[in-house]
Amino acid sequence: MLDDAPERESMDFDVIIVGAGPAGLSAAIRLKQRSTAAGSEINVLVVEKGSEVGAHILSGAILDPVGINKLIPDWKEKGAPIDQPVTGESFKVFGPSGSIPLPVFAMPPMIKDHGNYIVSMGNVCRWLAGEAEALGVEIYPGMAASRLLYRDDGSVRGVVVGEVGIGKDGKKRPDYQPGIELNGKYVLIAEGVRGSLAKIIQEKFALCDDSDPQKFGIGLKEIWEIRPEKARPGYVQYTFGWPLTNDVGGGSFLYHYSDSTIALGFVVHLNYKNPYLYPYAEFQRFKTHPEIAALLEGGKRLAYGSRAITEGGYQSVPKLAFPGGALIGCSAGFVNVPRIKGNHNAMLTGMMAADAAFDAISAGREGDVLKAYEEAYENSSVKRELYAVRNAKPLWSKYGTLLGGIAFSGLDLWTNTIAPGFSIFGTMHHEKSDAASTEPAAKHHPIDYPRPDGVLTFDRLTNVAFSGTNHEEDQPAHLKLKDPSIPVTVNLPLYSEPAQRYCPAGVYEVLYDDGGANPRFQINAQNCVHCKTCDIKDPSQNIVWTTPEGGGGPNYPNM
Ligand SMILES: Cc1cc2nc3c(=O)[nH]c(=O)nc-3n(C[C@H](O)[C@H](O)[C@H](O)COP(=O)(O)OP(=O)(O)OC[C@H]3O[C@@H](n4cnc5c(N)ncnc54)[C@H](O)[C@@H]3O)c2cc1C
Ligand code: SF4
């Protein structure tokens, strides 16, 4: 790769925001609202690697409106695409052929969805982008922020975007463009889960030294059009159990939109031990459960996608501010896991960081540590919410996600409801990273997954076609191996190379000669849906996800 090239043009802004998700767009809107109220000027730029805002957004999603209420109180009058309130909900434990409903009245109030909305976060982000632009925010879609720029004192001063035209061989193609340096007084990192720049910043500024390792899940999602008579607008269902076993955390979500479409999703916690586990195939198998198969019968799959989700919660929140900027939203990780909700906290933390940056710039500062943002988080509803559910994930990890883990975490959530912040378990910890949780294949047995039928269940590559994924083919693979020999010399003999299975897009393959000898590792980078699972779960931590040329990746219509 070329280093910071002198021929690059540069542009200066007050605040650069990397990522047009709910966190980044809320920060941008808040900055402009503050400057309008103060009668001052602030120029704000948001860069987004998707071909358009929303193209890379994948969420459930049920939106707790607490964030949007604070950001744009008259969002209803303004026509936000948030119009399907939750009308009913159920929680079930699945067995292979039936289910046991859990009594909704016994559920801790904090995890119920009354008052929330079923949305497409992709569409909500598109709408937020329109609001931001109306306030004067500049948004550059199709621009991946591929590297960080630093001031002489080591603080972050900006990012490079738009470097395109480097061929597979690493040399400049005729259409090479060196990209642009975007400089900001502050840079807000809103890349979402496992951000590639966030990862560099966390290491450089030792932001995670005092927190537990971040934990993750992989979320897989399909949108289906179902037969009209089966539609139940506003209805929500969560399941635990089958096809997962007690030692594999996860579960499903099912949200009925206002028309005859549903969001059907499945989350597998990435701390699973068995390297033969195949999260994508678990999702496909889940759809063969009699209750789900009956719902989908006669319907049509419209879209597919996958994205990791942060699950570490309170114990894993890193230091949020660094010299020259801050981590907001899931770049830091504010998902409330038992609720599977992070969008509202992404919005709220975006707003808090925006307030801190606006006050600092108004006071003539730049490039320092936004301590006011960290202080705001310490006193926020975001921290209180994460604190109340801090033991749910560690309890599931310890006792499983079937009845033991659910019972203990339910008890814990109730004690936290009755006596806020109190837990008989104190504060439990996440012991190791998800990569380190993977055990050698010799301790496990391969899992036999049914073949897809092409009607209810699909193979990965067919499904990837329903994510609209596309990458410029002649560019260096954006999935880098620190040591190219590791997949075959370490991961294959020790872990049966789990990348073949954990990748939801079939990017990684182990190929053999005709006689079954000479294994080699192949990376089909053009299929990557940017879920970031490989960067998280590779047991050797040998895969580094970097940004491909902007505009590449999935093109989700309404995920
Ligand atoms: C399967 C699943 C189900 C979920 N369900 C719910 C739910 O029902 N309710 C809920 O509240 N939350 C849910 N969540 C969590 C929620 O989606 C996240 O908390 C939320 O998306 C975080 O917002 P964000 O703005 O931090 O990041 P994101 O929404 O991930 O947005 C980040 C943006 O930054 C862009 N980007 C990243 N890196 C770069 C770069 N280097 N250069 C340029 N652009 C970049 C990305 O393309 C993306 O558009 C779910 C998550 C998953 C995966
Ligand atoms: S290559 Fe990595 S980031 Fe891309 S889809 Fe596969 S697991 Fe996800």
Coordinates of C-alpha atoms and ligand atoms in Angstrom, one line a residue:
M1 CA 0.0 0.0 0.0
L2 CA 1.1 3.5 -0.7
D3 CA 2.0 5.6 2.3
D4 CA 0.6 9.1 2.9
A5 CA 1.2 10.4 -0.6
P6 CA 2.2 14.0 -1.0
E7 CA -0.1 14.4 -4.1
R8 CA -3.2 13.9 -2.0
E9 CA -5.6 16.8 -1.8
S10 CA -6.9 17.7 1.6
M11 CA -10.0 19.3 3.0
D12 CA -10.6 20.8 6.4
F13 CA -13.7 20.4 8.6
D14 CA -14.6 21.0 12.2
V15 CA -15.8 17.5 12.8
I16 CA -15.3 14.3 10.7
I17 CA -17.6 11.4 11.4
V18 CA -16.7 8.0 10.1
G19 CA -19.9 5.9 9.5
A20 CA -23.4 6.9 8.7
G21 CA -25.2 4.6 11.1
P22 CA -27.5 5.8 13.9
A23 CA -24.5 6.9 16.0
G24 CA -22.7 8.9 13.3
L25 CA -25.9 10.5 11.9
S26 CA -27.2 11.4 15.4
A27 CA -23.8 13.1 16.2
A28 CA -23.9 15.0 12.9
I29 CA -27.5 16.2 13.5
R30 CA -26.8 17.2 17.1
L31 CA -23.7 19.2 16.1
K32 CA -25.7 21.2 13.6
Q33 CA -28.6 21.7 16.0
R34 CA -26.2 23.1 18.6
S35 CA -24.5 25.5 16.2
T36 CA -27.9 26.7 14.9
A37 CA -29.1 27.3 18.4
A38 CA -25.8 29.2 19.2
G39 CA -25.9 31.2 16.0
S40 CA -22.5 29.8 15.1
E41 CA -21.1 27.9 12.1
I42 CA -19.7 24.4 12.3
N43 CA -18.9 22.2 9.3
V44 CA -19.5 18.5 9.7
L45 CA -18.7 15.7 7.3
V46 CA -19.9 12.1 7.5
V47 CA -18.2 9.5 5.3
E48 CA -19.9 6.2 4.6
K49 CA -18.3 3.1 2.9
G50 CA -21.7 1.8 1.6
S51 CA -22.7 2.9 -1.9
E52 CA -25.5 4.9 -0.2
V53 CA -26.5 5.6 3.4
G54 CA -28.3 2.4 4.6
A55 CA -26.6 0.1 2.2
H56 CA -24.5 -1.5 5.0
I57 CA -27.0 -1.1 7.8
L58 CA -28.3 -4.4 9.2
S59 CA -30.2 -4.5 12.4
G60 CA -33.3 -6.4 13.7
A61 CA -34.9 -4.0 14.3
I62 CA -37.0 -2.9 17.1
L63 CA -36.3 0.7 18.0
D64 CA -36.6 2.0 21.5
P65 CA -37.6 5.6 20.7
V66 CA -35.7 7.1 23.6
G67 CA -32.9 8.2 21.3
I68 CA -34.9 9.6 18.4
N69 CA -37.3 11.3 20.9
K70 CA -34.3 13.2 22.2
L71 CA -32.7 14.0 18.9
I72 CA -35.8 14.9 16.8
P73 CA -38.8 15.2 19.2
D74 CA -41.2 15.9 16.3
W75 CA -40.1 12.8 14.2
K76 CA -43.7 11.7 13.8
E77 CA -44.8 14.9 12.2
K78 CA -41.7 15.0 10.1
G79 CA -42.6 11.6 8.6
A80 CA -39.9 9.3 10.0
P81 CA -40.2 5.7 8.8
I82 CA -41.0 4.6 12.3
D83 CA -44.7 3.7 12.1
Q84 CA -45.3 0.2 13.3
P85 CA -45.6 0.0 17.1
V86 CA -45.1 -3.3 18.8
T87 CA -48.6 -4.8 19.4
G88 CA -47.8 -8.1 21.0
E89 CA -44.8 -10.2 22.0
S90 CA -43.9 -13.8 23.0
F91 CA -40.9 -15.5 24.3
K92 CA -40.5 -19.3 23.6
V93 CA -38.1 -22.1 24.3
F94 CA -37.9 -24.2 21.2
G95 CA -37.5 -28.0 21.1
P96 CA -37.1 -29.9 17.8
S97 CA -40.8 -30.3 17.2
G98 CA -42.6 -27.9 19.6
S99 CA -42.1 -25.0 22.0
I100 CA -42.8 -23.9 25.5
P101 CA -44.0 -20.3 25.8
L102 CA -42.6 -18.3 28.7
P103 CA -45.2 -16.2 30.5
V104 CA -44.8 -12.6 29.2
F105 CA -46.1 -11.2 32.6
A106 CA -43.1 -12.9 34.3
M107 CA -40.6 -11.2 32.1
P108 CA -38.7 -8.3 33.6
P109 CA -40.3 -5.0 32.3
M110 CA -36.9 -3.8 30.9
I111 CA -36.9 -6.5 28.2
K112 CA -40.5 -6.1 27.1
D113 CA -41.1 -4.3 23.8
H114 CA -44.3 -2.3 24.7
G115 CA -43.8 1.3 23.5
N116 CA -41.1 0.3 20.9
Y117 CA -41.4 0.3 17.1
I118 CA -40.6 -2.3 14.4
V119 CA -38.4 -0.6 11.8
S120 CA -35.9 -1.0 9.0
M121 CA -32.8 0.7 10.5
G122 CA -31.5 1.1 6.9
N123 CA -34.5 3.2 6.1
V124 CA -34.4 5.1 9.4
C125 CA -30.7 5.9 8.6
R126 CA -31.7 7.1 5.1
W127 CA -34.3 9.4 6.7
L128 CA -31.8 10.7 9.3
A129 CA -29.3 11.4 6.5
G130 CA -32.0 13.6 4.8
E131 CA -32.5 15.4 8.1
A132 CA -28.8 15.9 8.5
E133 CA -28.3 17.2 5.0
A134 CA -31.2 19.6 5.5
L135 CA -29.2 21.1 8.4
G136 CA -26.1 21.5 6.3
V137 CA -24.2 18.3 7.1
E138 CA -22.1 17.0 4.2
I139 CA -22.4 13.2 3.6
Y140 CA -20.0 11.4 1.3
P141 CA -21.3 7.8 0.6
G142 CA -19.2 5.3 -1.2
M143 CA -16.1 6.6 0.7
A144 CA -14.3 4.2 3.0
A145 CA -12.1 5.8 5.6
S146 CA -9.1 3.5 5.0
R147 CA -6.5 5.0 7.3
L148 CA -6.0 7.5 10.1
L149 CA -3.9 10.7 10.0
Y150 CA -2.1 12.0 13.1
R151 CA -0.8 15.4 14.2
D152 CA 2.8 15.7 15.3
D153 CA 1.7 15.3 18.9
G154 CA 0.2 11.9 18.1
S155 CA -3.5 13.0 18.2
V156 CA -5.8 11.9 15.5
R157 CA -6.3 14.7 12.9
G158 CA -8.3 13.0 10.2
V159 CA -8.8 10.1 7.8
V160 CA -7.9 9.2 4.2
V161 CA -10.9 8.4 2.0
G162 CA -11.4 7.5 -1.6
E163 CA -8.1 5.8 -2.3
V164 CA -9.0 3.6 -5.3
G165 CA -7.4 1.9 -8.2
I166 CA -4.8 -0.3 -6.6
G167 CA -4.8 -3.7 -8.5
K168 CA -4.6 -7.2 -7.1
D169 CA -0.8 -7.1 -7.5
G170 CA -0.6 -4.0 -5.2
K171 CA 0.4 -1.7 -8.1
K172 CA -1.5 1.4 -9.3
R173 CA -4.0 0.8 -12.1
P174 CA -4.5 3.4 -14.8
D175 CA -7.6 4.7 -12.8
Y176 CA -5.6 5.1 -9.6
Q177 CA -6.7 7.9 -7.3
P178 CA -4.7 8.6 -4.2
G179 CA -7.7 9.7 -2.2
I180 CA -8.3 12.8 -0.1
E181 CA -7.1 13.7 3.3
L182 CA -10.0 14.9 5.5
N183 CA -8.8 16.9 8.5
G184 CA -11.0 17.6 11.5
K185 CA -10.6 19.3 14.8
Y186 CA -12.2 16.1 16.1
V187 CA -12.8 12.8 14.5
L188 CA -15.8 10.7 15.8
I189 CA -15.5 7.0 15.0
A190 CA -19.0 5.6 14.3
E191 CA -18.0 2.5 12.3
G192 CA -20.3 0.1 14.3
V193 CA -19.3 -3.3 15.5
R194 CA -15.5 -4.2 15.2
G195 CA -14.6 -1.0 13.3
S196 CA -11.3 -1.3 11.4
L197 CA -10.2 2.2 12.5
A198 CA -11.6 1.8 15.9
K199 CA -9.5 -1.3 16.4
I200 CA -6.3 0.6 15.5
I201 CA -7.3 3.5 17.8
Q202 CA -8.2 1.2 20.7
E203 CA -4.7 -0.4 20.5
K204 CA -2.7 2.8 19.9
F205 CA -4.3 4.7 22.8
A206 CA -4.7 1.6 25.1
L207 CA -8.4 2.2 25.4
C208 CA -9.4 -1.3 26.4
D209 CA -6.7 -1.9 29.1
D210 CA -9.2 -1.5 32.0
S211 CA -12.2 -3.3 30.5
D212 CA -13.1 -6.9 29.9
P213 CA -12.6 -8.3 26.4
Q214 CA -15.4 -7.3 24.0
K215 CA -17.8 -10.2 23.3
F216 CA -19.8 -10.6 20.1
G217 CA -22.5 -12.6 18.3
I218 CA -23.1 -13.2 14.6
G219 CA -26.5 -12.1 13.5
L220 CA -28.0 -13.6 10.4
K221 CA -31.2 -12.2 8.9
E222 CA -33.6 -12.8 6.1
I223 CA -36.6 -10.7 5.1
W224 CA -39.6 -12.7 3.9
E225 CA -42.8 -11.8 2.3
I226 CA -45.4 -14.2 3.8
R227 CA -48.9 -15.0 2.8
P228 CA -51.2 -12.1 3.8
E229 CA -53.4 -14.2 6.1
K230 CA -50.3 -15.0 8.2
A231 CA -49.3 -11.4 8.7
R232 CA -49.6 -10.0 12.3
P233 CA -48.4 -6.4 12.0
G234 CA -46.6 -5.4 15.1
Y235 CA -46.1 -8.9 16.5
V236 CA -42.7 -9.9 17.9
Q237 CA -41.4 -13.3 18.9
Y238 CA -38.1 -14.3 20.5
T239 CA -36.9 -17.9 20.9
F240 CA -34.1 -19.7 22.7
G241 CA -33.1 -23.4 22.4
W242 CA -33.3 -25.6 19.4
P243 CA -31.4 -26.0 17.1
L244 CA -28.7 -24.6 19.5
T245 CA -27.6 -26.8 22.4
N246 CA -27.2 -25.5 25.9
D247 CA -23.5 -24.8 25.5
V248 CA -24.1 -22.5 22.5
G249 CA -25.6 -19.1 23.2
G250 CA -28.0 -17.5 20.9
G251 CA -31.6 -17.4 19.7
S252 CA -34.0 -16.0 17.1
F253 CA -36.1 -12.9 16.6
L254 CA -39.1 -12.5 14.4
Y255 CA -40.7 -9.1 13.7
H256 CA -43.9 -8.6 11.7
Y257 CA -43.8 -5.3 9.7
S258 CA -46.9 -3.3 8.8
D259 CA -47.3 -5.1 5.5
S260 CA -46.9 -8.9 4.8
T261 CA -43.2 -8.9 5.3
I262 CA -41.2 -10.2 8.3
A263 CA -37.7 -9.9 9.6
L264 CA -36.5 -13.3 10.6
G265 CA -33.1 -13.4 12.4
F266 CA -30.9 -15.7 14.3
V267 CA -28.0 -14.8 16.6
V268 CA -25.2 -17.2 17.6
H269 CA -22.9 -16.0 20.3
L270 CA -19.3 -16.2 19.0
N271 CA -17.9 -17.7 22.2
Y272 CA -18.9 -21.1 21.0
K273 CA -16.3 -23.8 21.5
N274 CA -16.9 -26.4 18.8
P275 CA -15.1 -25.3 15.6
Y276 CA -17.4 -27.5 13.6
L277 CA -20.4 -25.3 14.4
Y278 CA -21.7 -23.6 11.4
P279 CA -23.8 -20.6 12.4
Y280 CA -25.3 -20.0 8.9
A281 CA -26.5 -23.7 8.8
E282 CA -27.9 -23.4 12.3
F283 CA -30.1 -20.5 11.0
Q284 CA -31.2 -22.5 8.0
R285 CA -32.0 -25.5 10.3
F286 CA -34.0 -23.2 12.6
K287 CA -36.3 -22.4 9.7
T288 CA -37.3 -26.0 9.5
H289 CA -38.9 -25.9 12.9
P290 CA -42.6 -26.7 12.4
E291 CA -43.7 -23.3 13.7
I292 CA -41.3 -21.4 11.5
A293 CA -41.8 -23.6 8.5
A294 CA -45.6 -23.1 8.7
L295 CA -45.2 -19.4 8.9
L296 CA -42.9 -19.3 5.8
E297 CA -44.8 -21.8 3.8
G298 CA -46.0 -20.2 0.6
G299 CA -43.8 -17.1 1.2
K300 CA -40.8 -15.7 -0.5
R301 CA -37.3 -14.8 0.8
L302 CA -36.6 -11.2 -0.3
A303 CA -33.3 -10.4 1.2
Y304 CA -30.4 -11.9 3.2
G305 CA -27.6 -10.4 5.2
S306 CA -25.3 -10.8 8.2
R307 CA -23.6 -8.6 10.7
A308 CA -21.8 -9.2 14.0
I309 CA -23.3 -7.6 17.2
T310 CA -21.4 -6.4 20.3
E311 CA -22.4 -8.3 23.4
G312 CA -19.9 -7.4 26.1
G313 CA -22.0 -4.6 27.5
Y314 CA -21.0 -2.7 30.6
Q315 CA -17.9 -4.6 31.5
S316 CA -16.4 -4.3 27.9
V317 CA -17.0 -0.6 27.3
P318 CA -13.5 0.9 26.6
K319 CA -12.3 4.4 27.3
L320 CA -14.4 6.4 25.0
A321 CA -12.3 9.5 24.2
F322 CA -8.7 9.7 22.8
P323 CA -6.6 12.6 21.7
G324 CA -8.5 14.1 18.7
G325 CA -11.7 12.2 18.9
A326 CA -14.0 9.6 20.4
L327 CA -15.7 6.2 19.8
I328 CA -19.5 6.3 19.6
G329 CA -22.2 3.7 19.1
C330 CA -21.1 0.1 18.6
S331 CA -17.5 1.1 17.8
A332 CA -17.4 1.2 21.6
G333 CA -20.3 -1.3 22.1
F334 CA -23.4 -0.2 23.9
V335 CA -25.8 -3.0 23.0
N336 CA -28.1 -4.2 25.8
V337 CA -27.8 -7.9 25.0
P338 CA -30.9 -9.4 26.7
R339 CA -33.0 -6.7 24.9
I340 CA -30.9 -7.1 21.6
K341 CA -31.0 -3.4 21.4
G342 CA -28.2 -0.9 20.6
N343 CA -29.7 1.6 18.2
H344 CA -31.0 3.9 20.9
N345 CA -27.7 3.9 22.8
A346 CA -25.8 4.4 19.5
M347 CA -27.9 7.6 19.0
L348 CA -27.6 8.8 22.6
T349 CA -23.8 8.3 22.7
G350 CA -23.5 10.0 19.3
M351 CA -25.3 13.0 20.8
M352 CA -23.2 13.1 23.9
A353 CA -20.0 13.1 21.9
A354 CA -21.4 15.8 19.6
D355 CA -22.2 18.0 22.6
A356 CA -18.6 17.5 24.0
A357 CA -17.1 18.3 20.6
F358 CA -19.3 21.3 20.0
D359 CA -18.4 22.8 23.4
A360 CA -14.7 22.2 22.8
I361 CA -14.7 23.8 19.4
S362 CA -16.7 26.7 20.7
A363 CA -14.1 27.2 23.4
G364 CA -11.4 27.3 20.7
R365 CA -10.0 23.8 21.4
E366 CA -9.0 21.0 19.0
G367 CA -7.3 17.7 19.0
D368 CA -7.5 17.1 22.8
V369 CA -9.3 14.4 24.8
L370 CA -13.1 15.0 25.0
K371 CA -13.4 14.3 28.7
A372 CA -16.8 15.8 28.8
Y373 CA -18.1 12.9 26.6
E374 CA -16.7 10.3 29.1
E375 CA -18.2 12.2 32.0
A376 CA -21.6 12.4 30.2
Y377 CA -21.5 8.6 29.6
E378 CA -20.7 8.0 33.3
N379 CA -23.9 9.9 34.3
S380 CA -26.1 8.6 31.5
S381 CA -29.1 6.4 31.0
V382 CA -26.9 4.3 28.7
K383 CA -24.5 3.3 31.4
R384 CA -27.3 2.7 33.9
E385 CA -29.1 0.5 31.4
L386 CA -26.0 -1.6 30.6
Y387 CA -25.2 -1.8 34.3
A388 CA -28.6 -3.3 35.1
V389 CA -28.1 -6.2 32.6
R390 CA -24.3 -6.7 33.2
N391 CA -24.6 -10.2 34.4
A392 CA -26.9 -11.6 31.7
K393 CA -24.3 -12.5 29.2
P394 CA -21.8 -13.9 31.8
L395 CA -24.6 -16.0 33.3
W396 CA -25.5 -17.5 29.9
S397 CA -21.8 -18.2 29.2
K398 CA -21.6 -20.0 32.6
Y399 CA -24.9 -21.8 32.7
G400 CA -26.0 -22.0 29.1
T401 CA -28.9 -20.3 27.3
L402 CA -31.5 -23.0 28.0
L403 CA -33.4 -23.0 31.3
G404 CA -30.4 -22.6 33.7
G405 CA -29.0 -19.5 32.1
I406 CA -32.4 -18.0 31.4
A407 CA -33.6 -18.6 34.9
F408 CA -30.6 -17.1 36.6
S409 CA -30.5 -14.1 34.2
G410 CA -34.3 -13.6 34.7
L411 CA -33.8 -13.6 38.4
D412 CA -30.9 -11.2 38.1
L413 CA -32.9 -8.8 35.8
W414 CA -35.7 -8.8 38.3
T415 CA -33.5 -8.0 41.3
N416 CA -32.0 -5.2 39.2
T417 CA -35.5 -3.9 38.5
I418 CA -36.6 -4.0 42.2
A419 CA -33.3 -2.6 43.6
P420 CA -31.7 -0.8 40.7
G421 CA -28.1 -1.8 40.2
F422 CA -28.2 -4.6 42.8
S423 CA -27.2 -8.1 41.8
I424 CA -26.7 -11.2 44.0
F425 CA -23.9 -12.0 41.5
G426 CA -22.0 -8.7 42.0
T427 CA -20.4 -7.9 38.7
M428 CA -19.4 -11.0 36.8
H429 CA -16.6 -10.8 34.1
H430 CA -16.1 -11.9 30.6
E431 CA -13.0 -14.1 30.8
K432 CA -11.6 -14.5 27.4
S433 CA -12.1 -13.3 23.8
D434 CA -14.4 -15.2 21.5
A435 CA -11.4 -16.2 19.4
A436 CA -9.8 -17.8 22.5
S437 CA -13.0 -19.7 23.3
T438 CA -12.6 -21.9 20.2
E439 CA -11.4 -25.4 21.2
P440 CA -9.4 -27.9 19.2
A441 CA -11.4 -29.9 16.7
A442 CA -10.1 -33.1 18.4
K443 CA -12.3 -32.4 21.4
H444 CA -15.5 -32.2 19.3
H445 CA -17.4 -34.1 16.6
P446 CA -18.4 -32.7 13.2
I447 CA -22.1 -31.7 13.0
D448 CA -24.3 -33.1 10.3
Y449 CA -26.4 -30.3 8.8
P450 CA -29.3 -31.0 6.4
R451 CA -28.9 -30.0 2.8
P452 CA -30.7 -26.8 1.7
D453 CA -34.0 -27.5 -0.1
G454 CA -33.9 -24.2 -2.1
V455 CA -37.4 -23.4 -0.9
L456 CA -37.2 -22.9 2.8
T457 CA -33.5 -23.2 3.3
F458 CA -30.7 -22.0 0.9
D459 CA -27.0 -22.5 0.4
R460 CA -24.8 -19.5 1.3
L461 CA -23.9 -18.4 -2.2
T462 CA -27.5 -18.3 -3.3
N463 CA -28.4 -16.3 -0.3
V464 CA -25.5 -13.9 -0.7
A465 CA -27.0 -13.0 -4.1
F466 CA -29.9 -11.6 -2.1
S467 CA -27.6 -9.2 -0.2
G468 CA -26.7 -7.3 -3.4
T469 CA -23.0 -7.7 -2.6
N470 CA -20.5 -6.5 -5.1
H471 CA -16.8 -5.6 -5.0
E472 CA -14.5 -4.3 -7.7
E473 CA -12.7 -7.5 -8.6
D474 CA -9.3 -6.1 -9.4
Q475 CA -8.4 -4.8 -6.0
P476 CA -6.1 -6.3 -3.3
A477 CA -8.2 -8.5 -1.0
H478 CA -9.4 -6.4 1.9
L479 CA -9.2 -9.5 4.1
K480 CA -5.5 -9.7 5.0
L481 CA -3.7 -12.6 6.5
K482 CA -0.9 -11.6 8.9
D483 CA 0.7 -14.9 8.1
P484 CA -0.6 -16.6 4.9
S485 CA 0.6 -20.0 6.1
I486 CA -1.5 -20.2 9.3
P487 CA -4.8 -21.3 7.8
V488 CA -3.3 -24.5 6.4
T489 CA -0.5 -25.1 8.9
V490 CA -2.3 -24.3 12.2
N491 CA -6.0 -23.7 11.8
L492 CA -6.7 -26.7 9.5
P493 CA -5.0 -29.4 11.6
L494 CA -6.0 -27.9 15.0
Y495 CA -9.4 -26.4 14.4
S496 CA -10.5 -27.9 11.0
E497 CA -10.2 -24.3 9.7
P498 CA -13.5 -22.9 11.1
A499 CA -13.4 -19.9 8.7
Q500 CA -15.0 -22.3 6.2
R501 CA -18.1 -22.4 8.5
Y502 CA -18.3 -19.2 10.5
C503 CA -18.2 -16.9 7.5
P504 CA -21.9 -16.3 6.5
A505 CA -20.9 -15.5 2.9
G506 CA -18.7 -18.5 2.0
V507 CA -15.7 -16.3 1.5
Y508 CA -13.2 -18.8 2.9
E509 CA -12.6 -22.2 1.4
V510 CA -10.0 -24.9 1.8
L511 CA -9.4 -26.5 -1.6
Y512 CA -7.5 -29.7 -2.3
D513 CA -5.9 -31.4 -5.3
D514 CA -7.9 -34.1 -7.1
G515 CA -6.4 -36.7 -4.8
G516 CA -7.4 -34.8 -1.7
A517 CA -3.8 -33.6 -1.0
N518 CA -2.2 -30.2 -0.9
P519 CA -4.8 -28.1 1.0
R520 CA -4.7 -24.5 0.1
F521 CA -6.7 -21.6 1.6
Q522 CA -8.8 -19.5 -0.9
I523 CA -10.4 -16.1 -0.1
N524 CA -13.3 -15.2 -2.2
A525 CA -13.2 -11.6 -1.0
Q526 CA -15.8 -10.3 -3.5
N527 CA -18.5 -12.1 -1.5
C528 CA -17.8 -10.4 1.8
V529 CA -20.9 -8.9 3.4
H530 CA -18.8 -6.9 5.9
C531 CA -20.1 -8.7 9.0
K532 CA -16.6 -8.7 10.6
T533 CA -16.9 -12.2 12.1
C534 CA -13.6 -13.4 10.7
D535 CA -11.7 -10.6 12.3
I536 CA -13.4 -11.6 15.6
K537 CA -13.5 -15.4 15.6
D538 CA -10.3 -16.6 13.8
P539 CA -8.7 -18.6 16.6
S540 CA -5.2 -17.5 15.5
Q541 CA -6.3 -13.9 15.2
N542 CA -4.6 -13.9 11.8
I543 CA -7.3 -12.3 9.7
V544 CA -7.5 -8.6 9.6
W545 CA -10.6 -7.0 8.0
T546 CA -9.6 -3.8 6.2
T547 CA -11.8 -1.5 4.1
P548 CA -12.3 -2.4 0.5
E549 CA -12.7 0.4 -2.1
G550 CA -15.7 2.5 -1.0
G551 CA -19.1 1.5 -2.4
G552 CA -18.2 -2.2 -2.4
G553 CA -20.0 -4.7 -0.1
P554 CA -23.6 -5.4 0.4
N555 CA -26.4 -3.2 -0.9
Y556 CA -29.1 -3.9 1.6
P557 CA -32.4 -2.3 0.6
N558 CA -34.1 -2.3 3.9
M559 CA -32.2 -4.3 6.5
Ligands
LIG1 C1 -28.8 -9.1 13.7 C2 -28.8 -7.9 14.6 C3 -30.1 -7.5 15.2 C4 -30.1 -6.4 15.9 N1 -31.3 -6.0 16.4 C5 -31.5 -4.8 17.0 C6 -32.8 -4.4 17.4 O1 -33.8 -5.0 17.2 N2 -32.8 -3.2 18.1 C7 -31.7 -2.4 18.3 O2 -31.9 -1.3 18.9 N3 -30.5 -2.8 18.0 C8 -30.3 -4.0 17.3 N4 -29.1 -4.4 16.9 C9 -27.9 -3.6 17.3 C10 -27.8 -2.4 16.4 O3 -28.0 -2.7 15.1 C11 -26.5 -1.7 16.7 O4 -26.4 -1.4 18.0 C12 -26.4 -0.4 15.8 O5 -26.4 -0.7 14.5 C13 -25.1 0.4 16.2 O6 -25.2 1.6 15.4 P1 -23.8 2.3 14.9 O7 -24.2 3.6 14.3 O8 -22.8 2.3 16.0 O9 -23.2 1.3 13.8 P2 -23.8 0.7 12.5 O10 -25.3 0.7 12.5 O11 -23.1 -0.6 12.3 O12 -23.3 1.8 11.4 C14 -21.9 1.9 11.1 C15 -21.8 2.5 9.7 O13 -20.4 2.9 9.5 C16 -20.0 2.5 8.2 N5 -18.5 2.3 8.3 C17 -17.9 1.4 9.0 N6 -16.6 1.5 8.9 C18 -16.4 2.5 8.0 C19 -15.2 3.1 7.4 N7 -14.0 2.8 7.8 N8 -15.4 4.1 6.5 C20 -16.6 4.6 6.2 N9 -17.8 4.0 6.7 C21 -17.6 3.0 7.6 C22 -20.8 1.2 8.0 O14 -20.9 0.9 6.6 C23 -22.1 1.5 8.6 O15 -23.0 2.2 7.6 C24 -29.0 -5.6 16.2 C25 -27.8 -5.9 15.6 C26 -27.7 -7.1 14.8 C27 -26.4 -7.4 14.1
SF4_2 S1 -15.1 -12.5 5.0 FE1 -15.3 -12.0 7.2 S2 -16.4 -10.0 7.2 FE2 -16.6 -10.8 5.2 S3 -18.6 -12.0 5.3 FE3 -17.0 -13.5 5.8 S4 -16.8 -13.5 8.0 FE4 -18.0 -11.6 7.4

